[in-house]
Tab-separated table of C-alpha atoms and ligand atoms in Angstrom:
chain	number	residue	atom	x	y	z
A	1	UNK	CA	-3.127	15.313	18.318
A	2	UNK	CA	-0.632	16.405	21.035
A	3	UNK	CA	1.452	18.927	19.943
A	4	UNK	CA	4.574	17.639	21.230
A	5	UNK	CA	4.055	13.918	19.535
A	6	UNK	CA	3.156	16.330	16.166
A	7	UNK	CA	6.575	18.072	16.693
A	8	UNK	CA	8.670	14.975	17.595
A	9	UNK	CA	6.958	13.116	14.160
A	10	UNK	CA	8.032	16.401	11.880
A	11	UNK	CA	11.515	16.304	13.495
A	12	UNK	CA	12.019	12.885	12.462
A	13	UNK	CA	10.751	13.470	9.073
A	14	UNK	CA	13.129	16.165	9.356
A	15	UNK	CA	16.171	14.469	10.333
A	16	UNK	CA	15.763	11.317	7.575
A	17	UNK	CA	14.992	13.411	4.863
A	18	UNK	CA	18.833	14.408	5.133
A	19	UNK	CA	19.139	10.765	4.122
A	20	UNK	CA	17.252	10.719	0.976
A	21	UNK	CA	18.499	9.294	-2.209
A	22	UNK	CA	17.273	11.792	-4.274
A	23	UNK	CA	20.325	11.930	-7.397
A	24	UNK	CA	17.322	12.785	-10.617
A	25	UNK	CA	14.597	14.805	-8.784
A	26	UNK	CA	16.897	17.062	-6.121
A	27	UNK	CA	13.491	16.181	-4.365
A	28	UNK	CA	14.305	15.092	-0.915
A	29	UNK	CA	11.371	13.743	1.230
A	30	UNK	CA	11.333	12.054	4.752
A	31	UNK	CA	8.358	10.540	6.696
A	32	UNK	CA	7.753	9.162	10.124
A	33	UNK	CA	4.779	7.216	11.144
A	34	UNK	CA	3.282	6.608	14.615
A	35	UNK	CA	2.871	3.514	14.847
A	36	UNK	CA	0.289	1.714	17.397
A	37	UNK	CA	3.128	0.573	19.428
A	38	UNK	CA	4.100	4.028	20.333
A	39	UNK	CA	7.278	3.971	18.268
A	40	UNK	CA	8.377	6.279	15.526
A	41	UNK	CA	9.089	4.441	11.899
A	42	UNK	CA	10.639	6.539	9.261
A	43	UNK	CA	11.660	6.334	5.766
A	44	UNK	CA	12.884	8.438	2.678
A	45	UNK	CA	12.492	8.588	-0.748
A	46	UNK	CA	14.899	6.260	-2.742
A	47	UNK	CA	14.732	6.895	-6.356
A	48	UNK	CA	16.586	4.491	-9.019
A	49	UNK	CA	18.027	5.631	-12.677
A	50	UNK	CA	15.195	3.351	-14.067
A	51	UNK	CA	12.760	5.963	-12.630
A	52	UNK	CA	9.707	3.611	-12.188
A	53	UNK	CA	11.660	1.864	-9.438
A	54	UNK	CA	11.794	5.010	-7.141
A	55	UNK	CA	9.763	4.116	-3.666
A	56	UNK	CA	8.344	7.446	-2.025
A	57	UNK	CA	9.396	8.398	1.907
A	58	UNK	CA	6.060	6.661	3.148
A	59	UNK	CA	6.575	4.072	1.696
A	60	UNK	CA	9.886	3.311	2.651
A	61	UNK	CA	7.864	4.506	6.134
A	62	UNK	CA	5.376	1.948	5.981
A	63	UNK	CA	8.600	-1.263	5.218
A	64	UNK	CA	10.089	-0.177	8.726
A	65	UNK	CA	7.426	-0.328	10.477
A	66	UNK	CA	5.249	-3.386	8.727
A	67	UNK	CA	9.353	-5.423	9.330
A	68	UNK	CA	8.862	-4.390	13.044
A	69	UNK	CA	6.119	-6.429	13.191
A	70	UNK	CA	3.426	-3.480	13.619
A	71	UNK	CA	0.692	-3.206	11.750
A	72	UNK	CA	-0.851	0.139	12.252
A	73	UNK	CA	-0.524	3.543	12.525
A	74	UNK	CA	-2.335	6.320	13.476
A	75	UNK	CA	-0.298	9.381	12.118
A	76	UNK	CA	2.061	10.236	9.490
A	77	UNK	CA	4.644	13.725	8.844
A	78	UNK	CA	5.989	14.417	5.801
A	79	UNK	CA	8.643	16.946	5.547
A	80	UNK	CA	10.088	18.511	2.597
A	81	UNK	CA	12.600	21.525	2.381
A	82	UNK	CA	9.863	23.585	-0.043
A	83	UNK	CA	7.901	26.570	0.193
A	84	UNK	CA	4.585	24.521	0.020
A	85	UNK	CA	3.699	21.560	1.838
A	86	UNK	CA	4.201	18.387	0.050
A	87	UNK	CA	1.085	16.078	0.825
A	88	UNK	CA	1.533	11.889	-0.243
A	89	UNK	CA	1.376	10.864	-4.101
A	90	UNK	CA	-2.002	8.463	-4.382
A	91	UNK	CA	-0.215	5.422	-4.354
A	92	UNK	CA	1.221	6.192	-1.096
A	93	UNK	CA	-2.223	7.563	0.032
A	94	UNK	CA	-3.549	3.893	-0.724
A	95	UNK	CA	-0.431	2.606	0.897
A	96	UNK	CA	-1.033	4.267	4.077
A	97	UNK	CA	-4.711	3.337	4.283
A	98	UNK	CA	-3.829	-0.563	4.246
A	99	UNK	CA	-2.720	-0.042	7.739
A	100	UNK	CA	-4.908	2.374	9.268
A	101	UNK	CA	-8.341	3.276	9.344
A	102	UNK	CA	-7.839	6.815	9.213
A	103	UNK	CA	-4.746	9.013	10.450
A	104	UNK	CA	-3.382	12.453	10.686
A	105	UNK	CA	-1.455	13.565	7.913
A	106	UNK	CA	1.215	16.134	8.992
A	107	UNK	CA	2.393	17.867	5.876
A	108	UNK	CA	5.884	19.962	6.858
A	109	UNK	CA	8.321	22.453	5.277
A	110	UNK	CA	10.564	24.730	7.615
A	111	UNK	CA	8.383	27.278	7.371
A	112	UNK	CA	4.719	25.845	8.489
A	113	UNK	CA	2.417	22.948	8.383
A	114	UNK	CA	-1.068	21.961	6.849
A	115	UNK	CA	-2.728	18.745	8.236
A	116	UNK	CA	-5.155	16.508	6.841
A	117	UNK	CA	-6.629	13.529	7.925
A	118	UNK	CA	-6.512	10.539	5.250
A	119	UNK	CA	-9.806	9.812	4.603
A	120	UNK	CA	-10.218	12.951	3.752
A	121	UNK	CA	-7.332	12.510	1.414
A	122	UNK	CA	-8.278	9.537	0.192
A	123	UNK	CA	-11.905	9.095	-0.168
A	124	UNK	CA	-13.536	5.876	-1.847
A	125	UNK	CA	-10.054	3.909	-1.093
A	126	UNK	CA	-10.161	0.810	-2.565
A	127	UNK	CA	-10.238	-2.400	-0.064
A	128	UNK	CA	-11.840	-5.789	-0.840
A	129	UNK	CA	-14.465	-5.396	1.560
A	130	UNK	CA	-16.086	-2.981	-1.263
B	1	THU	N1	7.979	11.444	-3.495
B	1	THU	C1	7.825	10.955	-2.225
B	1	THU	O1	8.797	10.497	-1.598
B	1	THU	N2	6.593	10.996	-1.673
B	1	THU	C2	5.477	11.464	-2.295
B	1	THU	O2	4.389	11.379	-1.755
B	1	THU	C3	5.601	12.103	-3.603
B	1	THU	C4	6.909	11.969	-4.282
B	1	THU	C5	9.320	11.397	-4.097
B	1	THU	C6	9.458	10.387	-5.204
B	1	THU	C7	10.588	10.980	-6.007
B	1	THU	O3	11.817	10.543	-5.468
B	1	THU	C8	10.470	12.478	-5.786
B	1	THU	O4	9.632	12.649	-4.654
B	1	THU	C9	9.873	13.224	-6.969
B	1	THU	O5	8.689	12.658	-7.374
């Protein structure tokens, strides 16, 4: 993918994982999706003190953009402030294959990058087509 839509997507996963709500990890995480209208949707993680009610940085992602009205994407960044990448939990691997086919998955810290596509990420996804 263009590098400069690749950097723009990072920076914005950048900038909103300032914004996480993060009190019981410390484990801030933002993510920005291209969407198929061009635009940017991002999201962060926003854990709860009953811990099975913590939503991931995709999917918080995925709400902007599916209450936009779009309904794919085509690449996602996640950015974490780690010394390793941070690549998206399986439900949020599932999550992100509802609305696209396959996409790049940008996986940043402030020191580099790995990318993966989804499908190879999530092989086998489950769908009702089988
Ligand atoms: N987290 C994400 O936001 N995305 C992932 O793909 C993995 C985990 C968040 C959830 C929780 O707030 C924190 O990271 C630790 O699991």
């Amino acid at each position: 993918m263009d590098r400069s839509v690749e950097d723009s997507l990072v920076a914005a996963a950048q900038a909103v994982a300032a914004h996480a709500h993060a009190p019981y990890s410390k484990f801030a995480v933002g993510a920005a999706l291209l969407g198929s209208d061009g635009s940017v949707y991002v999201g962060c993680n926003v854990e709860n003190a009953s811990f099975g009610a913590t939503q991931c940085a995709e999917r918080s992602a995925v709400g902007a953009m599916v209450a936009a009205g779009v309904r794919e994407l085509s690449a996602v960044a996640v950015f974490t402030d780690t010394s390793e990448p941070t690549l998206p939990c399986g439900i949020c691997r599932q999550v992100l294959r509802e609305f696209a086919e396959d996409a790049v998955v940008i996986c940043a810290t402030p020191s580099g990058r790995v990318q993966h596509q989804l499908s190879e990420l999530l092989p086998y996804a489950f769908s009702f087509e089988g």
